[in-house]
XYZ file of C-alpha atoms in Angstrom:
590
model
C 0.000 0.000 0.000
C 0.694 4.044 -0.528
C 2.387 5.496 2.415
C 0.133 8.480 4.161
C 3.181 10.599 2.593
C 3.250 9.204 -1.047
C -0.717 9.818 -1.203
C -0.624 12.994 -0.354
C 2.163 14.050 -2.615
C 0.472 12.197 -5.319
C -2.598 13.744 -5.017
C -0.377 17.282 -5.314
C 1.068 16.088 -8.746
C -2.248 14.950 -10.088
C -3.993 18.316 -8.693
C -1.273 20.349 -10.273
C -0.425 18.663 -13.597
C -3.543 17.436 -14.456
C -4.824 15.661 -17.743
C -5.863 18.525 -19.078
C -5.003 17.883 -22.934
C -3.239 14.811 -22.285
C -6.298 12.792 -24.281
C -8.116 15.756 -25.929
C -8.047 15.972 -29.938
C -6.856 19.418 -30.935
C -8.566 20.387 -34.303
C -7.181 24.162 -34.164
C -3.660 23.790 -31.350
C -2.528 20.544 -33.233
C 0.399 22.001 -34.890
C 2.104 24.368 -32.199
C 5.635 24.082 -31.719
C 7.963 25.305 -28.231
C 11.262 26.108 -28.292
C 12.694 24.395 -26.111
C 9.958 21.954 -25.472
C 10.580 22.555 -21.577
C 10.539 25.754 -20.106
C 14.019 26.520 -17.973
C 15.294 29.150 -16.006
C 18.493 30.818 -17.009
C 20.348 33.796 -15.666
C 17.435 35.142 -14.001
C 14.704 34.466 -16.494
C 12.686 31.709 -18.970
C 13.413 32.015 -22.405
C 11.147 30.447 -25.118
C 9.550 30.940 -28.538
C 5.992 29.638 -30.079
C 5.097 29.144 -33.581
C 1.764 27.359 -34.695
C -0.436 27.123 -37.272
C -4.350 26.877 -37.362
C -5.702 24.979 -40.348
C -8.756 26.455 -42.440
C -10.905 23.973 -43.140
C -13.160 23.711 -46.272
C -16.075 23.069 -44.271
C -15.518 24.943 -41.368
C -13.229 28.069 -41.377
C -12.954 29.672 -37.555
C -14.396 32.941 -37.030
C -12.877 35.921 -35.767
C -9.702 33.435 -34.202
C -7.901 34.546 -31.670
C -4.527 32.638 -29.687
C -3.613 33.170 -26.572
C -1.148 32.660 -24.114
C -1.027 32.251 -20.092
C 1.361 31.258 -17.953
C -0.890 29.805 -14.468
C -1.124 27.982 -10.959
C -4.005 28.154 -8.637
C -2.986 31.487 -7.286
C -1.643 33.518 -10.327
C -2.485 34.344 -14.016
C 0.008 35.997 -15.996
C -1.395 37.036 -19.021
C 1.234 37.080 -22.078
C -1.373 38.061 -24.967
C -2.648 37.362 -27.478
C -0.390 36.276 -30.708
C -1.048 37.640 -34.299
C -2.179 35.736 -36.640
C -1.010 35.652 -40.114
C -3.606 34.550 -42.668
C -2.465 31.943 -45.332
C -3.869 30.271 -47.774
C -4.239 26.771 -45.653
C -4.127 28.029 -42.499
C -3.136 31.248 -39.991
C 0.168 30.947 -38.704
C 1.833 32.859 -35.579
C 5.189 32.989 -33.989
C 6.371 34.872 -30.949
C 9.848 34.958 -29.129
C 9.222 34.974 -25.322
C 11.550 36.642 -22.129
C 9.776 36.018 -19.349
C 11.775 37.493 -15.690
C 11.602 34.673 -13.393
C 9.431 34.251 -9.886
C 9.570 32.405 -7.405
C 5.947 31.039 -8.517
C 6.701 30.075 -12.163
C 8.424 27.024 -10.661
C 5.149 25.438 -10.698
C 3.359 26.960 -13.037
C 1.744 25.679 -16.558
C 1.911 27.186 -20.247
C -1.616 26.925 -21.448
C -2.366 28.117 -24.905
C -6.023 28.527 -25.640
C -8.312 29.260 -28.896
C -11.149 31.247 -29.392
C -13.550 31.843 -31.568
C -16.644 33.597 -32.684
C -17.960 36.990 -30.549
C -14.765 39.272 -29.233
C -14.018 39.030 -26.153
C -15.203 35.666 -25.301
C -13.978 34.627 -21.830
C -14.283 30.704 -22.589
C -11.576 29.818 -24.871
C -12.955 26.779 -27.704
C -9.924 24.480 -27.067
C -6.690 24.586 -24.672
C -3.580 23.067 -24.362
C -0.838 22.597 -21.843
C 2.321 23.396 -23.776
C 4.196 23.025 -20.741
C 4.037 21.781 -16.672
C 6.317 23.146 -14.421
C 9.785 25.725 -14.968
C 13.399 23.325 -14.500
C 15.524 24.964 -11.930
C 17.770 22.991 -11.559
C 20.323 26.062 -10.711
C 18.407 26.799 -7.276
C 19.153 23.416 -6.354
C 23.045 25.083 -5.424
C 24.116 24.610 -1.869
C 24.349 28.270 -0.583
C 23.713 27.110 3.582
C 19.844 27.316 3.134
C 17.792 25.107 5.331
C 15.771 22.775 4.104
C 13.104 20.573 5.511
C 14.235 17.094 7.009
C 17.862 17.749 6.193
C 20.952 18.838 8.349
C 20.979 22.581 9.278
C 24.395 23.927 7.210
C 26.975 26.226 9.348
C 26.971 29.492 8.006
C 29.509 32.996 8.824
C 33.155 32.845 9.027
C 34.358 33.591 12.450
C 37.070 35.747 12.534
C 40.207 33.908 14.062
C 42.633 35.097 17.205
C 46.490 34.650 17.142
C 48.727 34.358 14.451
C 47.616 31.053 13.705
C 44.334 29.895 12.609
C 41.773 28.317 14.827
C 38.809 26.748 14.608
C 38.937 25.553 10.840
C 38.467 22.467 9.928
C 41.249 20.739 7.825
C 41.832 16.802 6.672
C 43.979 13.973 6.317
C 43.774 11.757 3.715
C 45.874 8.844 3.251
C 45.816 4.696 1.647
C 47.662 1.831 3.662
C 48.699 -0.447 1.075
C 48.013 -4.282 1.461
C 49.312 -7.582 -0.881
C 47.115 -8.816 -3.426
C 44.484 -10.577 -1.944
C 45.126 -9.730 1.860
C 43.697 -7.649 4.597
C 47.212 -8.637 6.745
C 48.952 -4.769 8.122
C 52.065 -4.621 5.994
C 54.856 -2.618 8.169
C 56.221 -1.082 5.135
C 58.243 1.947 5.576
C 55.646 3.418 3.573
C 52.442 2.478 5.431
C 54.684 2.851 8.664
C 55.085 7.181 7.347
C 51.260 7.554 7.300
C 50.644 6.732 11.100
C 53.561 8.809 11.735
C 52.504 11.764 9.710
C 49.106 10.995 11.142
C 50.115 11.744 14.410
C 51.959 14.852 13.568
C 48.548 16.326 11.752
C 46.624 15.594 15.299
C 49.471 17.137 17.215
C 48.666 20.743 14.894
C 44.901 19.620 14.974
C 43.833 17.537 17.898
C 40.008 18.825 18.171
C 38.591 15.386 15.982
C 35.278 15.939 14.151
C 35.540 12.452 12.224
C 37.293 9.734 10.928
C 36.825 7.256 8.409
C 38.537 4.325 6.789
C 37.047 3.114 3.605
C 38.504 -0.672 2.439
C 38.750 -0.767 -1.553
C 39.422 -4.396 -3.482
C 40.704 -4.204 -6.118
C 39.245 -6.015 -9.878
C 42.256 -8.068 -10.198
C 42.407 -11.862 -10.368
C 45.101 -12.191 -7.388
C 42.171 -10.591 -4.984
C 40.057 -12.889 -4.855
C 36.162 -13.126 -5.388
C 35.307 -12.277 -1.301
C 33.408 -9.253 -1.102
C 34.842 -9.247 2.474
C 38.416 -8.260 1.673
C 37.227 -4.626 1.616
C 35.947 -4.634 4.902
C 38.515 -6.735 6.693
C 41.350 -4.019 5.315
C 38.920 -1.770 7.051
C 38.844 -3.347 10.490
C 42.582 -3.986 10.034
C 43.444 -0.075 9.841
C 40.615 0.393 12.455
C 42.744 -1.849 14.692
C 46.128 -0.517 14.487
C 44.780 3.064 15.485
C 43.315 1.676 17.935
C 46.681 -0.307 19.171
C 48.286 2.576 18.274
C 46.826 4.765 20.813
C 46.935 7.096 17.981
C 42.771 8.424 18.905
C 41.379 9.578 21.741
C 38.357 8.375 20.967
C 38.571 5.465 19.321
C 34.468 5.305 18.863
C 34.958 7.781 16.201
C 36.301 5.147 13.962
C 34.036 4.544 11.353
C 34.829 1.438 9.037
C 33.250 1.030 5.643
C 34.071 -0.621 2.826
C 33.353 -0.646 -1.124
C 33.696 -3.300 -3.704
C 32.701 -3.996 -7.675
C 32.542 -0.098 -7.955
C 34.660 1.836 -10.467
C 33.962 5.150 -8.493
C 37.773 4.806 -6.733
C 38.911 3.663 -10.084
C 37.129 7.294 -12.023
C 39.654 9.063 -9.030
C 42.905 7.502 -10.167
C 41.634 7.459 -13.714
C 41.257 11.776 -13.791
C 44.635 11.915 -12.408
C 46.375 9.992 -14.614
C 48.326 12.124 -17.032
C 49.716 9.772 -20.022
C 46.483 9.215 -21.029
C 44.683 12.073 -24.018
C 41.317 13.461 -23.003
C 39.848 11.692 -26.035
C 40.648 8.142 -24.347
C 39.303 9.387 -21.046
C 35.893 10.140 -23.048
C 35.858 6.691 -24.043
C 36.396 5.458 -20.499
C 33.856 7.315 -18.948
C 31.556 6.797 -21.604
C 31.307 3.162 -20.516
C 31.756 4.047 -16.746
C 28.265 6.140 -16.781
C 26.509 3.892 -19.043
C 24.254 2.839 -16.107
C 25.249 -1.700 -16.413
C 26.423 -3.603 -13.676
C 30.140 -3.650 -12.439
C 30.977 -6.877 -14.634
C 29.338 -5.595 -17.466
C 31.507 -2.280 -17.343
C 34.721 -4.199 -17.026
C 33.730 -6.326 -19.827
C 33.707 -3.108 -22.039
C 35.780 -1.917 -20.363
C 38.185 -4.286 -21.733
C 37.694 -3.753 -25.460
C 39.523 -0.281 -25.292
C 42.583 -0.247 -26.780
C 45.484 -0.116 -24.074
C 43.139 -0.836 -21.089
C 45.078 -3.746 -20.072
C 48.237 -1.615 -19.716
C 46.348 0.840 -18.087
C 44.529 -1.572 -15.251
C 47.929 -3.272 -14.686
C 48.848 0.621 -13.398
C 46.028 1.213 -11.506
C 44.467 -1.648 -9.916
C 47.483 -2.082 -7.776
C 46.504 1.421 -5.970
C 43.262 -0.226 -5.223
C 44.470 -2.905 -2.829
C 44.124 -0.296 0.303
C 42.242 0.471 2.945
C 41.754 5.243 2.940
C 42.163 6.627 6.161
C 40.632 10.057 5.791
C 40.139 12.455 9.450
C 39.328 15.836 9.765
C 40.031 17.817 12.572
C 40.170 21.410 13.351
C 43.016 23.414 16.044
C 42.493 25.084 19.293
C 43.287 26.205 22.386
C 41.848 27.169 25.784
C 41.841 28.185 29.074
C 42.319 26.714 32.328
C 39.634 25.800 34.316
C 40.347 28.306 36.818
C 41.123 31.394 34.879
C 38.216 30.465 33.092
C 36.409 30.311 36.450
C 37.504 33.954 37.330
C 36.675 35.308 33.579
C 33.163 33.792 33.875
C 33.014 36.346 37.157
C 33.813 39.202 35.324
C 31.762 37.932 32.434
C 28.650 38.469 35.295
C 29.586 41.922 36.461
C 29.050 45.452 34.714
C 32.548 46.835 35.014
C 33.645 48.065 31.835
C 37.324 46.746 32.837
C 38.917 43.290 32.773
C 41.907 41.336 34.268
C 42.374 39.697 31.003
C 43.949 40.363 27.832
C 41.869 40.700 24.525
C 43.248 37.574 23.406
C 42.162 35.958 26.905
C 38.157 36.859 26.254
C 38.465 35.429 22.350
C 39.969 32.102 22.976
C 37.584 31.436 25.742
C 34.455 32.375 22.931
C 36.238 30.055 20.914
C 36.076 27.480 23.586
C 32.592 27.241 24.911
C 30.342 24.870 23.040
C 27.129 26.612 23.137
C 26.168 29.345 20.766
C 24.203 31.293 23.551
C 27.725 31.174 25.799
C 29.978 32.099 22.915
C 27.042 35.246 22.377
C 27.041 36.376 25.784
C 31.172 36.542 25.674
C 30.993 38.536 22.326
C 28.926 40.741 23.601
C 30.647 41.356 26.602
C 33.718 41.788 24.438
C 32.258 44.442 22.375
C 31.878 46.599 26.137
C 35.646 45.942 26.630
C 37.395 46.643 23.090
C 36.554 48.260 20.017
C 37.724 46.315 17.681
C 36.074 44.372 14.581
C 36.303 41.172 16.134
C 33.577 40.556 18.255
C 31.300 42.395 16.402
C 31.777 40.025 13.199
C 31.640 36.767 15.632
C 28.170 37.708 17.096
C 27.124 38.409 14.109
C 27.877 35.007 12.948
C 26.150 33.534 16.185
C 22.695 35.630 15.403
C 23.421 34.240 11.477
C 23.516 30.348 12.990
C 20.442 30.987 15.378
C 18.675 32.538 12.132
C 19.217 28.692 10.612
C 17.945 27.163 13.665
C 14.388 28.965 13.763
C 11.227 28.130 12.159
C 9.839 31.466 12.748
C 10.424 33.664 9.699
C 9.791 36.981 11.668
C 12.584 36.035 14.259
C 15.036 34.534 11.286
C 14.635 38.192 9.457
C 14.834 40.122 13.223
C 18.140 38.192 13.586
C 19.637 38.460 10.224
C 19.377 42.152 10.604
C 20.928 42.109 13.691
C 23.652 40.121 12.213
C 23.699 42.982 9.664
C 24.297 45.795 11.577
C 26.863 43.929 13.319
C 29.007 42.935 10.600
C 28.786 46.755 9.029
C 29.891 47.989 12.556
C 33.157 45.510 12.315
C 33.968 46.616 8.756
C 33.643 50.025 9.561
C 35.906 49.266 12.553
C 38.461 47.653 10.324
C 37.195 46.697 6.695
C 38.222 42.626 6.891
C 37.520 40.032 4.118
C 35.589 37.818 6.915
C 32.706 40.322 7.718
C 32.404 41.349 3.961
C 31.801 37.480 3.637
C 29.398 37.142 6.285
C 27.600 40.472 4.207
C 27.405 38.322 0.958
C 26.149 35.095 3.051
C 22.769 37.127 4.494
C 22.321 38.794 1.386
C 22.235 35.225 -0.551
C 20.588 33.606 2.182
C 17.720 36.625 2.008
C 18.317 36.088 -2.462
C 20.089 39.117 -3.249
C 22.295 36.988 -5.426
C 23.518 40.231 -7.145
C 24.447 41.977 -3.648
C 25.955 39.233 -2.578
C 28.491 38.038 -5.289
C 29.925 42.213 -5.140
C 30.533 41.640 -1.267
C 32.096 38.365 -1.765
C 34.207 39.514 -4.707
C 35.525 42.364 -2.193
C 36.221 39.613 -0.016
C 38.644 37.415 -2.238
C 40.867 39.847 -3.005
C 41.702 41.113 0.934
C 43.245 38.249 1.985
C 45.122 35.324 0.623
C 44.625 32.810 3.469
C 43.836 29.389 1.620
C 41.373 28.192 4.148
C 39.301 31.436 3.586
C 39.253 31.585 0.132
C 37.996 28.218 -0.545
C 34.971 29.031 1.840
C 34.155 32.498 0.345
C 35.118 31.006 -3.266
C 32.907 28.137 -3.085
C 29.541 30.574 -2.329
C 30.691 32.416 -4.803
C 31.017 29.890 -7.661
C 27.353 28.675 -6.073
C 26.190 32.205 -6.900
C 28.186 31.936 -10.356
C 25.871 28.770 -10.837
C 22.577 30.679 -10.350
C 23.745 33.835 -12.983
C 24.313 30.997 -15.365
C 28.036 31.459 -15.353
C 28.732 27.457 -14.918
C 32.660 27.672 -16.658
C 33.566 30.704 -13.866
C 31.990 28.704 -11.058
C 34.608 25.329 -11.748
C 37.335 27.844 -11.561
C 35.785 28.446 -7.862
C 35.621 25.430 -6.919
C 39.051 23.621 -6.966
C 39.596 23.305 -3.424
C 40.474 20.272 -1.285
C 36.388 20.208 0.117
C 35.938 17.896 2.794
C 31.594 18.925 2.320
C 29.367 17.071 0.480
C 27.391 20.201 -0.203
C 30.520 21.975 -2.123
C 31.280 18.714 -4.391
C 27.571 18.773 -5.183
C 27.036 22.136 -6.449
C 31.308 21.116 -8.155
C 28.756 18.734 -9.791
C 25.872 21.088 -11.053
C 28.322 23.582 -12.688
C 29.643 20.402 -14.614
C 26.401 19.099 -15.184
C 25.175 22.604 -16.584
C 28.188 23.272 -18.421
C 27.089 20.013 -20.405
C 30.600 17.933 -18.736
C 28.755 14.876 -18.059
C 31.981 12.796 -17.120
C 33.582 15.260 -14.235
C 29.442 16.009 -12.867
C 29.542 12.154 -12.309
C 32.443 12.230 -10.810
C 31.812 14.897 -8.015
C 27.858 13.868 -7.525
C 29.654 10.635 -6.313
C 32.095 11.911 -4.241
C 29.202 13.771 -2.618
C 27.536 10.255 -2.250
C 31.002 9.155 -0.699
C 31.456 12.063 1.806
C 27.788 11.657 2.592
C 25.231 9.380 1.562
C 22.308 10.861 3.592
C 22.861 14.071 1.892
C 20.727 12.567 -1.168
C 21.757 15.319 -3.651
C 24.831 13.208 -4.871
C 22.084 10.850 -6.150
C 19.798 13.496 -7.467
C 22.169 14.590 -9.311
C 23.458 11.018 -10.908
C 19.945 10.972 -11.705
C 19.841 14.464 -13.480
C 22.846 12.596 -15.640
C 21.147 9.538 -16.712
C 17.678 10.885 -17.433
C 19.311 13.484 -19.929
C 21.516 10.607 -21.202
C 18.475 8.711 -22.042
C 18.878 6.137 -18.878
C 15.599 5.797 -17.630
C 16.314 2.520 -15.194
C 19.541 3.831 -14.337
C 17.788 7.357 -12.917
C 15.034 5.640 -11.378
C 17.965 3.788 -8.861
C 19.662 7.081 -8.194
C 15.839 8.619 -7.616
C 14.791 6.005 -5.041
C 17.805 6.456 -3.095
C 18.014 10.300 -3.301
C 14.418 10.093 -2.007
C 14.961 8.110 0.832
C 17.490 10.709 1.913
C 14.458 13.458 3.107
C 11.314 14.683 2.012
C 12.463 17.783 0.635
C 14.269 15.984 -2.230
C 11.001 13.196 -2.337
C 8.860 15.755 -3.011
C 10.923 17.704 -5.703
C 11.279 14.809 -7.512
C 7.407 14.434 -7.581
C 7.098 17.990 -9.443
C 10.573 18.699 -11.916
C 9.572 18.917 -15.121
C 13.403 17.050 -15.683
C 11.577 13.403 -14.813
C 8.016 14.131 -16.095
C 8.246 11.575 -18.734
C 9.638 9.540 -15.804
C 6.997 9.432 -13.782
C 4.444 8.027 -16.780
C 6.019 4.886 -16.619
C 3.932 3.046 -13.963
C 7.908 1.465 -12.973
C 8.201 5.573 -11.060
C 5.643 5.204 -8.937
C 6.465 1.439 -7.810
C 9.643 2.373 -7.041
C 8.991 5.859 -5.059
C 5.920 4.364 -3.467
C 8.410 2.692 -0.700
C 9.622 5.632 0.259
């Protein structure tokens, strides 16, 4: 049976694309042509054109004819005219060229074209047709730290940091321990011996431990075997020897997963590999997306010329187990000077024992947003300077993502605003002209936003801050349309799923199937439970004519969250996809 959820979303995708003209025979709006033959948004607007003809019949000629065009949902009309007709011998003919400035409320919206005929001004048109259901966007699908229902609420605002060095930002390792062909048996190589070495040294510089993960590969060769366990057991072996090691504090943030007869790992090495020409790499991937099973790829696979040089290269680097941890710096205070700032922090002197430095790195240090606020605020009492101002300002931009309540979100945000144009007026600094460009995209003044970030980049030259203020502003390049611009933003090392995903949509726009593939899945890898990694895989292989292959990526993008479940229900990009009876007994489980 339906789920209470599928029904109801069902219902809302019969209710708004109805059958109207699905079945009906058009005697006059047979012959009507759009360009393209699904509306899309692009750099701020919908572009289209209409050409038709209306026959004159020997029996029957229309009187007084008149075409129109609307553009509807239940709560708006938006009345585009009427077209003018050219009278022919056979027939009228008509042809308009369309730039329509996008809303908000398009997204859903239908083309109807309807005929009259007979007395002017008739309000009932004779026949109507849908021309088309629904405006694709994909663009606003672009990670810019918007909340969505039933997914994880992204961090937003770039704190500014204290010291010389930077805190508080999150960097990774990344690593492979090799193993023989065939076994999950810790090799003490010199090399694999170096990475728990240089492992140690990255923890020493970053010992604050968000997460760590060790992925076992296996690789296709003969020599490892047919046990889909190998991967795993490498897994468990590198699990163990950090563990033995003493190398965590934690060792419960160990997570151990493990893949096998997937060519993802193999796409990686693949892109890096230099002594092969572009044009072979087409052919590669070409089979790689092609939507068959593992041994049906490598089958293929095979038939390229010089693959069997190529996997004798390669395969090798997949007998390992990736170690990959991210972990961010710090420091603090002792308890007990702590202790005696937390009295001061409670009295209304406007003096202080401790040193500027003192009051930031114990706001750096207290877990809670509303204790980090309350020592900002404080701070911006005791010194005038642009840092506090631009760090409670990020706070009120974090509580803005945690609130339902639009009135508060919009009270904060302009709090957050003020804030941030005290601190640059304090001291103009790249990180509060940022935190200007993330309201004003978070509030969709794309325009506003993109000149404050683009004052931003060129303050500073601090790696870590420029992939964070370049990757919003290559997901802002995304929604102007610029897609080639935004992949120039967006080579970074990211460690988010969110930033290889919209990596992905530039490619995908800019028509670069092969490299969109690659980052949608390395979104999937970073996070599964995102769910746009597969949305986007399914984007791929419905406009590569891979109906079964998008219906898999579909079903497990919409088991990620509703939000994506019910987007896929309404974008005109699957619409032939969900006439096949095959959508709905998929997508029904959800």
């Amino acid at each position: 049976m339906f789920s209470s959820k599928f029904n109801i979303l069902l219902f809302f995708v019969f209710l708004q694309f109805g059958t109207i003209g699905w079945t009906q025979n058009y005697r006059f709006l047979e012959n009507v042509q759009l360009k393209p033959d699904k509306l899309t948004y692009f750099r701020d607007s919908v572009r289209f054109s209409i050409q038709g003809e209306i026959p004159i019949e020997s029996v029957v000629t229309p009187r007084n004819p008149q075409v129109k065009l609307s553009l509807k949902t239940a709560e708006v009309n938006l009345d585009l005219g009427f077209f003018e007709l050219q009278k022919n011998l056979a027939n009228y003919s008509y042809q308009r060229d369309f730039i329509l400035a996008f809303e908000p409320w398009m997204e859903s919206a239908q083309l109807i074209l309807e005929f009259f005929q007979g007395k002017k001004n008739r309000e009932e048109a004779f026949e109507s047709k849908v021309l088309a259901k629904g405006i694709i966007t994909t663009p606003f699908l672009v990670k810019i730290g918007q909340v969505n229902s039933g997914e994880a609420i992204p961090s937003v605002g770039l704190m500014i940091p204290t010291g010389m060095q930077e805190r508080g930002i999150s960097r990774t390792f990344e690593s492979t321990v090799q193993f023989n062909p065939g076994s999950s048996e810790f090799r003490k190589t010199e090399a694999n011996e170096a990475i728990f070495k240089s492992l140690r040294e990255f923890l020493i510089e970053h010992p604050f431990i968000e997460s760590v993960k060790v992925t076992g590969l296996q690789s296709p060769e003969a020599s490892e075997g047919r046990n889909s366990k190998l991967g795993m057991d490498r897994a468990e072996t590198v699990k163990q020897e950090l563990i033995s090691r003493k190398i965590l504090l934690r060792d419960s943030l160990i997570e151990a997963s493990a893949r096998w007869n997937d060519w993802f790992d193999f796409r990686l090495l693949l892109r890096e590999e230099d002594e092969i020409s572009d044009q072979r790499k087409e052919q590669y991937y070409t089979v790689l997306m092609d939507g068959t099973d593992f041994l049906d790829q490598q089958q293929k696979l095979k038939q390229i010329p010089g693959f069997s040089q190529l996997s004798r290269s390669l395969f090798p680097k997949l007998r390992v187990a990736k170690i990959e941890v991210v972990a961010r710096s710090g420091n603090g205070l002792s308890q007990r000077d702590y202790s005696r700032l937390q009295r001061e922090l409670n009295q209304k002197s406007s003096q202080s024992s401790f040193s500027f430095l003192d009051w930031a790195i114990a706001a750096e240090g207290s877990p809670r947003l509303e204790k980090k606020a309350e020592i900002y605020s404080k701070m911006t009492e005791l010194f005038g300077l642009a840092l506090p101002y631009n760090n409670l300002a990020v706070i009120r931009m974090r509580e803005a993502q945690q609130t339902l309540d639009l009135d508060r979100k919009e009270k904060l945000w302009d709090e957050a605003e003020w804030l941030l144009n005290r601190a640059a007026k304090i001291e103009k600094n790249p990180y509060s002209l940022h935190n200007l460009g993330q309201i004003y995209a978070l509030r969709g003044y794309y325009w506003e936003a993109y000149q404050f970030l683009s004052d931003a980049s060129v303050m500073t030259r601090n790696s870590d801050f420029l992939m964070k203020n370049e990757s919003l502003r290559g997901a802002l390049d995304i929604i102007r349309g610029d897609y080639k611009l935004a992949l120039l933003r967006f080579d970074y090392p990211f460690t988010d799923p969110a930033d290889y995903f919209n990596k992905g949509l530039a490619f995908y726009l800019a028509g670069d199937y092969a490299n969109a593939s690659i980052s949608f899945e390395e979104s999937v890898v970073k996070n599964r439970e995102f769910g746009y990694g597969y949305y986007g895989l399914a984007l791929i292989a419905i406009n590569s004519g891979q109906k079964e292959t998008a219906l898999i990526h579909l079903d497990r993008a919409a088991k990620s969250n509703a939000g994506i479940y019910a987007r896929i229900m309404s974008d005109p990009s699957f619409e032939e996809l969900r006439e096949d009876p095959e959508f709905f007994k998929i997508l029904k489980k959800n």
